[in-house]
Each structure stands twice: as C-alpha cells, then as structure tokens.
Amino acid sequence: MGKVKGKHRLDKYYHLAKEQGYRSRAAWKLIQLDTKYTFLHSSQSVLDLCAAPGGWMQVAVKHVPVGSLVIGVDLDPIRPIRGAIAVQEDITTPKCRSTIKKLMAENGCRAFDLVLHDGSPNVGGAWAKEATSQNSLVIDSVKLAIEFLAPKGTFITKIFRSQDYNAVLYCLRQFFEKVEVAKPLASRSASAEIYIIGFKYKAPSKIDPRLLDVKHLFQGGQEPPKVIDVLGATKQKRHRDGYEDGATVLRKVCSVADFVWSDNPVNILGSFTSMSFDDPACLPIRDHALTTEEVKALCDDLRVLAKQDFKYLLKWRMQIRKALSPEKIKTPTTVVESESKEDGDEDEDEDEDERVLDEMEEKTNSLEKKQKKEKKLQAKRRAKEKARKALGIQVDATEDGYGDQDLFSLTSIKGKKDLLAVDNSEYDKETTEVSDESDEESQDHSSSDLDSEDEHRRHDEKIEALFDDAYERYLGRVEGKTKQRKRSKQAYLKDGELQDGNDDGMMTHSAPDSDSDKEDNEVNPLVVPLEDAPAQEEIVKKWFTQDIFAEAEEHDVLDKYDSEDEMQIDGGAKKTQKSKELTNDKQQGETKGLMRKTNGCLQVSASKTDDDFEIVPAPATDSDSSSDDESDDDIDTKAEILATAKMMLRKRPREEMIDDAYNRYMFHDDGLPKWFIDEEQRHYQPVKPVTKEEIAAMKSQFKAIDARPAKKVAEAKARKKRAAHRKLEKFKKKANSISDQTEISEGSKRKMIEQLYRKAATTKKPEREYVVAKKGVQVKVGKGKVLVDPRMKADARKHGMKKKQQQGKGKKGNQKGKGSGKASAAGNKGKRGK
Ligand SMILES: C[S@@+](CC[C@H](N)C(=O)[O-])C[C@H]1O[C@@H](n2cnc3c(N)ncnc32)[C@H](O)[C@@H]1O
C-alpha cells in the first residue's frame, strides 16, 4: 500500500525532519496542515492519539500557546518530550480513556481544543485488511474525540482512501460544522492516506450509536452515488473521494439511446460504467454508419476512458443526433423530451449542441492552457535553480527568482550616475516588467476560473517550492559547505586581485581629466570597503574558538602531544582535521566532552594567543581540591556514559540517538544576538537519552562491583573452603566408622573421635620437595615438587642443615635444661630431704 522502502524512504522531508530535530517526517504533515488551516496557535490543550515516535507532539508543543497541555498516546513508548505528556496505551481500550481522564483532572483540563489522530495499524502490508483496520481505528479515535473535545474544537484524522472512506466522511459531518479533506505535500503521493479535518465540534447532546458502530457504518451507503466530472473542467477533487461504495464491483449500464437523447450527456458519462446498444431503441444508432467499432468499444467501458475519449464520444453524439433527428426516434427516456420538443425546430437543437461543444472546448482549452503555463513555469524555475546551483549561490526560499544576477550586484554600479539610473529607470523598468508579468498573471487568473481547488494547488506548489529551497540549503550545508566556502573564497580572492589590478591602473592615470576617466575612477557609493581578508590561520583560529572544540579537543590533544612545542607546530593542521570529524559527528564530540569531564585531573584549557595555541593548566579551584565531589562527579558521568552506551547496544535506541543528534543545535550560527545566546545557555538543556533511573541503576552496579572481592582472593577462599569441606567429609567418615564399632566402649570411642578431630583441626602445611632439573631431563613438577636451580637447592640444603643443627642444639639445650632442671630439682629434693 504504497509503503516506501529503501533509499526512497529518505526523501527531502526525512532529511528536513532530521535537520529540524523532528522525530518523524510525519511532523511536516501536521506543519503543512497547520499552515493551511491554522488550528495549533489557538489550541490550549491537545490530545495526540497514536503519537509515537512523537513528531506531531513536537510540532504541537512548538506551536501551541505557552503553558498549553499536550498529551500523546500510543501503543509504543514515546521518549520524553519537554512540554508534553506521553502515555503508553491502546486507544481502543477503556483503560486508555480512564488514563486520559485522570491526566486531564491532574492538569485541570476539562476538554481538549484539538484532537489529533495519525494512527496506522501494522497488519503486515495486506492492503485491504490494513485499510479496514485503519478505518476502524479512525472510528475509535472519533469516539475519543467526541468524548474529550470541547465544543467548537477541531479534530484531525488520517484515513485511507477505500470503500469505507465516504462512510467516515459521513460520520464526521454529523459531528462537525465543517469537514475538509486534505493531502499534505509531505504525504507521499503513492500512499492512500489522506487527512480529514473536522472544524467546530457540534457537541451534540444525543449521538446515534450507529454512527460509531463500525459494522453498521461501513456496510450501509449513507450518501447518494457520486457523479464523476469526466471532463475535469469543473471543480473536480483529485480522486480524493475514492471509489463510491460498491463502485469497484458493480457495473452500471445505461442505454446508448439515453446518452444520445439526454439533456445532460456529461452526467451520464460520469455516472455509468458502460453504455449498451441492446435496447431496441438503440438499433438505429447501432446500425448507423457514424457508429464505428471504436465508438462501440468506447461505450463498452467508460471507466477506462481518457478525456479525449469522452470528447470523442460527445462529438459522435452530436453527429448522430443530427443524423437521426429527422426520424425522431422515440425511446422511453426521450419521450418527455421529444414530446416537449416535437415541434421545436432543428436549428435550435443544433445551436444547443454547438453551444455545449463550444463550452466544453473552451473549458478543456483553458485547462490545457493552464497546465501548459504551469509546466512552463516549473521548467523555468528548475532551470534557474540549476543555474544558481552551478554558480554556487544559495537560494533563499523567499527570493523572487529573477534570473539576472547582475541586477543584485553592487559592483555593477560604478558611480553616482549609475546609482541614479538604477533609482530612476532600471528599477522602474524592472518593476514595470514585474508588474506587467503579475498583471498578466492576474488577468490570466481572472480569466480562468479561480476555484478554491486552484488556489489550494497554487498554495501547495508554493509550499513545495519553499520546502525544495529549504532542502537545497540543507544539502548545501551538509555536503557542499566546504566546497561553497572554497568557491566563495576563490571568488573573493579573484575580486581582490581584480581590485588590485584596477588600483594599479588608477595609479598610472596621472591626470584624471576626461569624463570617462572620472567615471572609471568613480566608486560605487554603496560599496563600503570591508576589513582585510582574514588570513588562513585567522580563519582556523576563529573556527577553533567555537565551544565544541573547547569541550572536546583538549583531552585528545593532551593524549597525542607530549610537549607544548609539538602542539604548537602541529596543532593547526591536526585541529582542522579534528574539526571536520567533530562537525560531521556531533555525538562523537559530546561523548568526548563527557570523557573529558571524567578525566578531571587532566583539565587544561586551550586558549588562543596571537602566535598560536597555548596550553594553560586550569587553575586548581576549591571544587578541584575536594576529591570526594570529584569522584562523585566521576561516578555520575561514568554511569551516564555507560547507561548511554548500554542503550546504544540496541539498534532502535541507537538509531534514535543518532537521529536526535541531527538537529538545529548542531550548527553553530554566527552573529546571533547576545541576549539569544544568553537565553539559550540558560534555558536550553539537552535532553539526555537516558533517564535518571537508568543512571542510578548503573551506579548501583558500580557499587556491587566495588563490593566484590578481587578474583584471586575469591579463588583462594574457594580453594580453602573446598579443602575444609573435603577434610570434614573425611573426618565424618572416620568418625562414623569409629562409632559403628561395637566392641569398643563408648568412652574410648569418644576419645578416639576427639583425637581424630584434633588431628583434622590442625592444618599441616604440605612438605615441599625441591627438584633440580638436569640438562636435557624433563622433570615433572606439582604435588609439592618445586623446580629450582642447583644453587638454590644447595642453599636450601645448607640452610636446612643449619636449621636442623640449630634445632638439634636447641633440643639438646632443652634436654640439658630439662636435665639440669631435673637434677636441680632432685638436688633440691635431696637438700630438703637432708
Ligand atoms: C504513523 S505513526 C504516528 C506518527 C506520529 N504522528 C508522529 O508524528 O511521530 C502511527 C502510530 O500509530 C500507533 N498505533 C496503531 N494502533 C494503535 C492503537 N490501537 N493505540 C495506540 N496507538 C496505535 C502505532 O504504534 C504508531 O506509532
């Protein structure tokens, strides 16, 4: 159903939406509808049904009066929009209704001034099914609109042109004083969608429930069948009304005689699908020589005929009428006519025919003329635009589009005389030309029938041209910015050279006597000398004074450059490269900015000096000294970065984030008034892609990570635990086997178990065996074996021997001590005994 895929999806409205920071290209549809009908500026409360991703909500917030209430509802979640409330609900459910009511009560809103509906169910491309469910979704939105709209409120809904279309129109006409149908230019022509706007809600006290019953509404034919204006000469809507109910299945046949003898043949051609020759009254017509096979074939299927074919049939009708009128064929439908005109003369009939034909000719001619003129105008516009592009001139959307570039060139005005000439004649000439043109146009307009459809079309064309221009400018900015700068610089330099040349020439004229000389020497009083052309370095410096570089560059530069000298030599070139990258990708810049913040200790600021860049360490402030604050900041920033990064792992949020990065804030406009810059700094806070909760969750993850022990410690602990567990198991086994023994007494059993427990409780270090690897011999290590070099082994042996000796001495000493102790004790005993 006209779903556009691939590259074609990314048309100019897509890019313009990105540029303006709108979340969907659909935003332009609402903008265009509002330009045409202006309903937003007077709406203090807006309910946007099926609002995700939020393009319409953004437009609404921007255009409604300050402090207005904007609520958006969708099945899908809508990322927060400042100044609007987003709700995730299904608009077909009662829960949605109660949620809206609750929000209204909370915000002191009794009814909405405007209800929008741009919903489209996704049923997987089955056109018929999609159209039906779309139109029943429309009725659901109508139900909500009826419930929540304020009297005289406005309702806008999207609908697909299908057989139910007229039913929806009929339904809305019962609720609104005025109902308009529009297809904004941003809506793809391939799409069957169209927008219905209901103005001035009647707020009826009683509503016929059948009006909101999809089954009833989409089955009954409420409106009389339509008559199509086959010649397209009268006010014809461009197939906006879709097919009349059942028109695709019903074949409506009338007799050729009816057509030939009818007063209103054009109406017949528009009302029937075919004309038959079967009626006996048609026999003379069928058998007449004028009725060729071609005429018969044309009569067979009227729905496929082009305008020329209808004209052909009408001409044939006149001829056949002339040819058959003497016979005065009477058919059921011609009875009235023939009776009333029986006595009427032939001439009158002929005159009437001629008049109708002339009228039709006139109408078709004027239509063709109009179309040709439009085509011509468009071709002219395209050619001009091409020429301008080739010249590298940016087209202003409001520009009038004159081809003569010299007209606006101040350099072509050489002196006061020229200026006067421009004042008196040139301008007059131009204006007369222009006014001539516009006169002609207005005459044309007055001569042609200026119906509202025409006005709409012209309005549409103007808007389209404006959008085209805006898009061109956007492309110019995105792609050709550098090229254009180069070109203008070259032109500038060239001008400078020429100017120099002229100066030289002027110097050689010693006596500017003659008039011509005077004229040559005269300068245009409107041309005021500009400041000297900035040098390349100055341009580069100026470029880097932009905030974005102050934020993102320093840290990178520090990483890359060890010394200030290197920085001074290379800084310009490297920065130019860097600037390109950053301009191309604002997000990258933002991320770097964040990274810079995390690296608080490396804070430096690059300031511009007369010679080159200079790195000045940032003075330590009070806040710097407080390490706690800093680490808190660090954690906050880290958490934010990681939460953002986590979101970017998923495709959709990533794409949305990238999309959001393309907005009007990515361009650094020069020459903005100071008050504007101040206000922007004060009030414009970028909406972060992550919520506070997500950042908090990330921070708590950090805490959990910090609380975890180091891996090695954890491993050692686990090993110990395993060993203890094994020991315990062993102990339990042995203890069980002891207690199972029957021949031992309970007391000795307990003693044995206690002994076993003591043994198990004392940890014995495994003895290590030092092994020296001999050359060419592979030694198995592990299980207490440690590979050492011979020296170490010798040392260890020596050390071990010394230790043993010491131990031995110690034991002997102890024994001595003990013995002497005993001896002395015995001596003491002996002494006491004596
Ligand atoms: C074309 S989009 C709307 C675009 C929106 N106007 C904008 O400017 O961003 C259609 C939306 O209708 C929503 N939708 C479809 N059926 C819905 C329902 N029953 N309840 C709520 N939303 C629904 C879809 O989730 C989808 O987001």
JSON list of N, CA, C and O in Angstrom, two decimals, residues 267-297:
[
{"chain": "A", "resi": 267, "resn": "ASN", "atom": "N", "xyz": [-23.19, 14.15, -17.61]},
{"chain": "A", "resi": 267, "resn": "ASN", "atom": "CA", "xyz": [-23.58, 13.49, -16.37]},
{"chain": "A", "resi": 267, "resn": "ASN", "atom": "C", "xyz": [-23.66, 11.99, -16.54]},
{"chain": "A", "resi": 267, "resn": "ASN", "atom": "O", "xyz": [-23.23, 11.21, -15.68]},
{"chain": "A", "resi": 268, "resn": "ILE", "atom": "N", "xyz": [-24.24, 11.57, -17.69]},
{"chain": "A", "resi": 268, "resn": "ILE", "atom": "CA", "xyz": [-24.37, 10.12, -17.95]},
{"chain": "A", "resi": 268, "resn": "ILE", "atom": "C", "xyz": [-22.99, 9.49, -18.04]},
{"chain": "A", "resi": 268, "resn": "ILE", "atom": "O", "xyz": [-22.74, 8.42, -17.46]},
{"chain": "A", "resi": 269, "resn": "LEU", "atom": "N", "xyz": [-22.09, 10.16, -18.72]},
{"chain": "A", "resi": 269, "resn": "LEU", "atom": "CA", "xyz": [-20.74, 9.59, -18.86]},
{"chain": "A", "resi": 269, "resn": "LEU", "atom": "C", "xyz": [-20.07, 9.43, -17.49]},
{"chain": "A", "resi": 269, "resn": "LEU", "atom": "O", "xyz": [-19.26, 8.53, -17.29]},
{"chain": "A", "resi": 270, "resn": "GLY", "atom": "N", "xyz": [-20.41, 10.33, -16.57]},
{"chain": "A", "resi": 270, "resn": "GLY", "atom": "CA", "xyz": [-19.80, 10.26, -15.25]},
{"chain": "A", "resi": 270, "resn": "GLY", "atom": "C", "xyz": [-20.49, 9.30, -14.30]},
{"chain": "A", "resi": 270, "resn": "GLY", "atom": "O", "xyz": [-19.91, 8.90, -13.30]},
{"chain": "A", "resi": 271, "resn": "SER", "atom": "N", "xyz": [-21.75, 8.95, -14.60]},
{"chain": "A", "resi": 271, "resn": "SER", "atom": "CA", "xyz": [-22.50, 8.13, -13.64]},
{"chain": "A", "resi": 271, "resn": "SER", "atom": "C", "xyz": [-22.47, 6.64, -13.94]},
{"chain": "A", "resi": 271, "resn": "SER", "atom": "O", "xyz": [-22.71, 5.83, -13.06]},
{"chain": "A", "resi": 272, "resn": "PHE", "atom": "N", "xyz": [-22.26, 6.29, -15.22]},
{"chain": "A", "resi": 272, "resn": "PHE", "atom": "CA", "xyz": [-22.35, 4.87, -15.60]},
{"chain": "A", "resi": 272, "resn": "PHE", "atom": "C", "xyz": [-20.98, 4.32, -15.98]},
{"chain": "A", "resi": 272, "resn": "PHE", "atom": "O", "xyz": [-20.06, 5.06, -16.32]},
{"chain": "A", "resi": 273, "resn": "THR", "atom": "N", "xyz": [-20.89, 3.01, -15.87]},
{"chain": "A", "resi": 273, "resn": "THR", "atom": "CA", "xyz": [-19.61, 2.38, -16.22]},
{"chain": "A", "resi": 273, "resn": "THR", "atom": "C", "xyz": [-19.60, 1.90, -17.66]},
{"chain": "A", "resi": 273, "resn": "THR", "atom": "O", "xyz": [-18.54, 1.64, -18.23]},
{"chain": "A", "resi": 274, "resn": "SER", "atom": "N", "xyz": [-20.82, 1.78, -18.27]},
{"chain": "A", "resi": 274, "resn": "SER", "atom": "CA", "xyz": [-20.87, 1.27, -19.64]},
{"chain": "A", "resi": 274, "resn": "SER", "atom": "C", "xyz": [-22.19, 1.69, -20.30]},
{"chain": "A", "resi": 274, "resn": "SER", "atom": "O", "xyz": [-23.18, 1.97, -19.62]},
{"chain": "A", "resi": 275, "resn": "MET", "atom": "N", "xyz": [-22.20, 1.75, -21.62]},
{"chain": "A", "resi": 275, "resn": "MET", "atom": "CA", "xyz": [-23.44, 2.07, -22.35]},
{"chain": "A", "resi": 275, "resn": "MET", "atom": "C", "xyz": [-23.70, 0.93, -23.34]},
{"chain": "A", "resi": 275, "resn": "MET", "atom": "O", "xyz": [-22.78, 0.55, -24.08]},
{"chain": "A", "resi": 276, "resn": "SER", "atom": "N", "xyz": [-24.94, 0.44, -23.31]},
{"chain": "A", "resi": 276, "resn": "SER", "atom": "CA", "xyz": [-25.21, -0.73, -24.16]},
{"chain": "A", "resi": 276, "resn": "SER", "atom": "C", "xyz": [-26.09, -0.37, -25.36]},
{"chain": "A", "resi": 276, "resn": "SER", "atom": "O", "xyz": [-26.87, 0.59, -25.32]},
{"chain": "A", "resi": 277, "resn": "PHE", "atom": "N", "xyz": [-25.94, -1.17, -26.40]},
{"chain": "A", "resi": 277, "resn": "PHE", "atom": "CA", "xyz": [-26.74, -0.98, -27.62]},
{"chain": "A", "resi": 277, "resn": "PHE", "atom": "C", "xyz": [-27.87, -2.00, -27.68]},
{"chain": "A", "resi": 277, "resn": "PHE", "atom": "O", "xyz": [-28.50, -2.18, -28.71]},
{"chain": "A", "resi": 278, "resn": "ASP", "atom": "N", "xyz": [-28.11, -2.74, -26.56]},
{"chain": "A", "resi": 278, "resn": "ASP", "atom": "CA", "xyz": [-29.07, -3.84, -26.60]},
{"chain": "A", "resi": 278, "resn": "ASP", "atom": "C", "xyz": [-30.52, -3.39, -26.70]},
{"chain": "A", "resi": 278, "resn": "ASP", "atom": "O", "xyz": [-31.37, -4.11, -27.23]},
{"chain": "A", "resi": 279, "resn": "ASP", "atom": "N", "xyz": [-30.78, -2.24, -26.15]},
{"chain": "A", "resi": 279, "resn": "ASP", "atom": "CA", "xyz": [-32.16, -1.71, -26.18]},
{"chain": "A", "resi": 279, "resn": "ASP", "atom": "C", "xyz": [-32.63, -1.59, -27.64]},
{"chain": "A", "resi": 279, "resn": "ASP", "atom": "O", "xyz": [-31.87, -1.10, -28.49]},
{"chain": "A", "resi": 280, "resn": "PRO", "atom": "N", "xyz": [-33.88, -2.01, -27.93]},
{"chain": "A", "resi": 280, "resn": "PRO", "atom": "CA", "xyz": [-34.37, -1.87, -29.33]},
{"chain": "A", "resi": 280, "resn": "PRO", "atom": "C", "xyz": [-34.32, -0.43, -29.82]},
{"chain": "A", "resi": 280, "resn": "PRO", "atom": "O", "xyz": [-34.10, -0.18, -31.00]},
{"chain": "A", "resi": 281, "resn": "ALA", "atom": "N", "xyz": [-34.45, 0.51, -28.86]},
{"chain": "A", "resi": 281, "resn": "ALA", "atom": "CA", "xyz": [-34.41, 1.92, -29.25]},
{"chain": "A", "resi": 281, "resn": "ALA", "atom": "C", "xyz": [-33.03, 2.32, -29.76]},
{"chain": "A", "resi": 281, "resn": "ALA", "atom": "O", "xyz": [-32.87, 3.36, -30.41]},
{"chain": "A", "resi": 282, "resn": "CYS", "atom": "N", "xyz": [-32.06, 1.47, -29.45]},
{"chain": "A", "resi": 282, "resn": "CYS", "atom": "CA", "xyz": [-30.69, 1.81, -29.84]},
{"chain": "A", "resi": 282, "resn": "CYS", "atom": "C", "xyz": [-30.33, 1.29, -31.23]},
{"chain": "A", "resi": 282, "resn": "CYS", "atom": "O", "xyz": [-29.23, 1.58, -31.75]},
{"chain": "A", "resi": 283, "resn": "LEU", "atom": "N", "xyz": [-31.22, 0.47, -31.82]},
{"chain": "A", "resi": 283, "resn": "LEU", "atom": "CA", "xyz": [-30.85, -0.20, -33.08]},
{"chain": "A", "resi": 283, "resn": "LEU", "atom": "C", "xyz": [-30.47, 0.78, -34.19]},
{"chain": "A", "resi": 283, "resn": "LEU", "atom": "O", "xyz": [-29.41, 0.60, -34.82]},
{"chain": "A", "resi": 284, "resn": "PRO", "atom": "N", "xyz": [-31.28, 1.85, -34.40]},
{"chain": "A", "resi": 284, "resn": "PRO", "atom": "CA", "xyz": [-30.89, 2.77, -35.46]},
{"chain": "A", "resi": 284, "resn": "PRO", "atom": "C", "xyz": [-29.53, 3.41, -35.19]},
{"chain": "A", "resi": 284, "resn": "PRO", "atom": "O", "xyz": [-28.76, 3.68, -36.11]},
{"chain": "A", "resi": 285, "resn": "ILE", "atom": "N", "xyz": [-29.26, 3.63, -33.90]},
{"chain": "A", "resi": 285, "resn": "ILE", "atom": "CA", "xyz": [-27.96, 4.24, -33.55]},
{"chain": "A", "resi": 285, "resn": "ILE", "atom": "C", "xyz": [-26.84, 3.25, -33.84]},
{"chain": "A", "resi": 285, "resn": "ILE", "atom": "O", "xyz": [-25.81, 3.58, -34.42]},
{"chain": "A", "resi": 286, "resn": "ARG", "atom": "N", "xyz": [-27.07, 2.00, -33.39]},
{"chain": "A", "resi": 286, "resn": "ARG", "atom": "CA", "xyz": [-26.04, 0.97, -33.55]},
{"chain": "A", "resi": 286, "resn": "ARG", "atom": "C", "xyz": [-25.72, 0.75, -35.04]},
{"chain": "A", "resi": 286, "resn": "ARG", "atom": "O", "xyz": [-24.55, 0.62, -35.43]},
{"chain": "A", "resi": 287, "resn": "ASP", "atom": "N", "xyz": [-26.78, 0.73, -35.87]},
{"chain": "A", "resi": 287, "resn": "ASP", "atom": "CA", "xyz": [-26.57, 0.40, -37.27]},
{"chain": "A", "resi": 287, "resn": "ASP", "atom": "C", "xyz": [-26.15, 1.59, -38.12]},
{"chain": "A", "resi": 287, "resn": "ASP", "atom": "O", "xyz": [-25.85, 1.45, -39.31]},
{"chain": "A", "resi": 288, "resn": "HIS", "atom": "N", "xyz": [-26.11, 2.75, -37.52]},
{"chain": "A", "resi": 288, "resn": "HIS", "atom": "CA", "xyz": [-25.73, 3.93, -38.29]},
{"chain": "A", "resi": 288, "resn": "HIS", "atom": "C", "xyz": [-24.24, 3.90, -38.62]},
{"chain": "A", "resi": 288, "resn": "HIS", "atom": "O", "xyz": [-23.42, 3.41, -37.84]},
{"chain": "A", "resi": 289, "resn": "ALA", "atom": "N", "xyz": [-23.92, 4.45, -39.80]},
{"chain": "A", "resi": 289, "resn": "ALA", "atom": "CA", "xyz": [-22.52, 4.43, -40.25]},
{"chain": "A", "resi": 289, "resn": "ALA", "atom": "C", "xyz": [-21.60, 5.19, -39.32]},
{"chain": "A", "resi": 289, "resn": "ALA", "atom": "O", "xyz": [-20.40, 4.88, -39.21]},
{"chain": "A", "resi": 290, "resn": "LEU", "atom": "N", "xyz": [-22.18, 6.22, -38.67]},
{"chain": "A", "resi": 290, "resn": "LEU", "atom": "CA", "xyz": [-21.33, 7.03, -37.77]},
{"chain": "A", "resi": 290, "resn": "LEU", "atom": "C", "xyz": [-20.87, 6.24, -36.54]},
{"chain": "A", "resi": 290, "resn": "LEU", "atom": "O", "xyz": [-19.87, 6.57, -35.91]},
{"chain": "A", "resi": 291, "resn": "THR", "atom": "N", "xyz": [-21.66, 5.21, -36.22]},
{"chain": "A", "resi": 291, "resn": "THR", "atom": "CA", "xyz": [-21.30, 4.41, -35.03]},
{"chain": "A", "resi": 291, "resn": "THR", "atom": "C", "xyz": [-20.25, 3.37, -35.42]},
{"chain": "A", "resi": 291, "resn": "THR", "atom": "O", "xyz": [-20.55, 2.24, -35.82]},
{"chain": "A", "resi": 292, "resn": "THR", "atom": "N", "xyz": [-19.06, 3.78, -35.31]},
{"chain": "A", "resi": 292, "resn": "THR", "atom": "CA", "xyz": [-17.94, 2.90, -35.69]},
{"chain": "A", "resi": 292, "resn": "THR", "atom": "C", "xyz": [-17.65, 1.89, -34.57]},
{"chain": "A", "resi": 292, "resn": "THR", "atom": "O", "xyz": [-18.20, 2.00, -33.47]},
{"chain": "A", "resi": 293, "resn": "GLU", "atom": "N", "xyz": [-16.77, 0.98, -34.93]},
{"chain": "A", "resi": 293, "resn": "GLU", "atom": "CA", "xyz": [-16.37, -0.03, -33.92]},
{"chain": "A", "resi": 293, "resn": "GLU", "atom": "C", "xyz": [-15.70, 0.66, -32.72]},
{"chain": "A", "resi": 293, "resn": "GLU", "atom": "O", "xyz": [-15.83, 0.24, -31.58]},
{"chain": "A", "resi": 294, "resn": "GLU", "atom": "N", "xyz": [-15.00, 1.73, -33.03]},
{"chain": "A", "resi": 294, "resn": "GLU", "atom": "CA", "xyz": [-14.28, 2.46, -31.97]},
{"chain": "A", "resi": 294, "resn": "GLU", "atom": "C", "xyz": [-15.29, 3.04, -30.96]},
{"chain": "A", "resi": 294, "resn": "GLU", "atom": "O", "xyz": [-15.10, 2.93, -29.74]},
{"chain": "A", "resi": 295, "resn": "VAL", "atom": "N", "xyz": [-16.38, 3.63, -31.52]},
{"chain": "A", "resi": 295, "resn": "VAL", "atom": "CA", "xyz": [-17.41, 4.19, -30.64]},
{"chain": "A", "resi": 295, "resn": "VAL", "atom": "C", "xyz": [-17.98, 3.09, -29.76]},
{"chain": "A", "resi": 295, "resn": "VAL", "atom": "O", "xyz": [-18.15, 3.27, -28.54]},
{"chain": "A", "resi": 296, "resn": "LYS", "atom": "N", "xyz": [-18.22, 1.93, -30.38]},
{"chain": "A", "resi": 296, "resn": "LYS", "atom": "CA", "xyz": [-18.80, 0.81, -29.60]},
{"chain": "A", "resi": 296, "resn": "LYS", "atom": "C", "xyz": [-17.84, 0.39, -28.48]},
{"chain": "A", "resi": 296, "resn": "LYS", "atom": "O", "xyz": [-18.26, 0.12, -27.35]},
{"chain": "A", "resi": 297, "resn": "ALA", "atom": "N", "xyz": [-16.57, 0.34, -28.87]},
{"chain": "A", "resi": 297, "resn": "ALA", "atom": "CA", "xyz": [-15.58, -0.08, -27.86]},
{"chain": "A", "resi": 297, "resn": "ALA", "atom": "C", "xyz": [-15.50, 0.93, -26.73]},
{"chain": "A", "resi": 297, "resn": "ALA", "atom": "O", "xyz": [-15.39, 0.56, -25.54]}
]
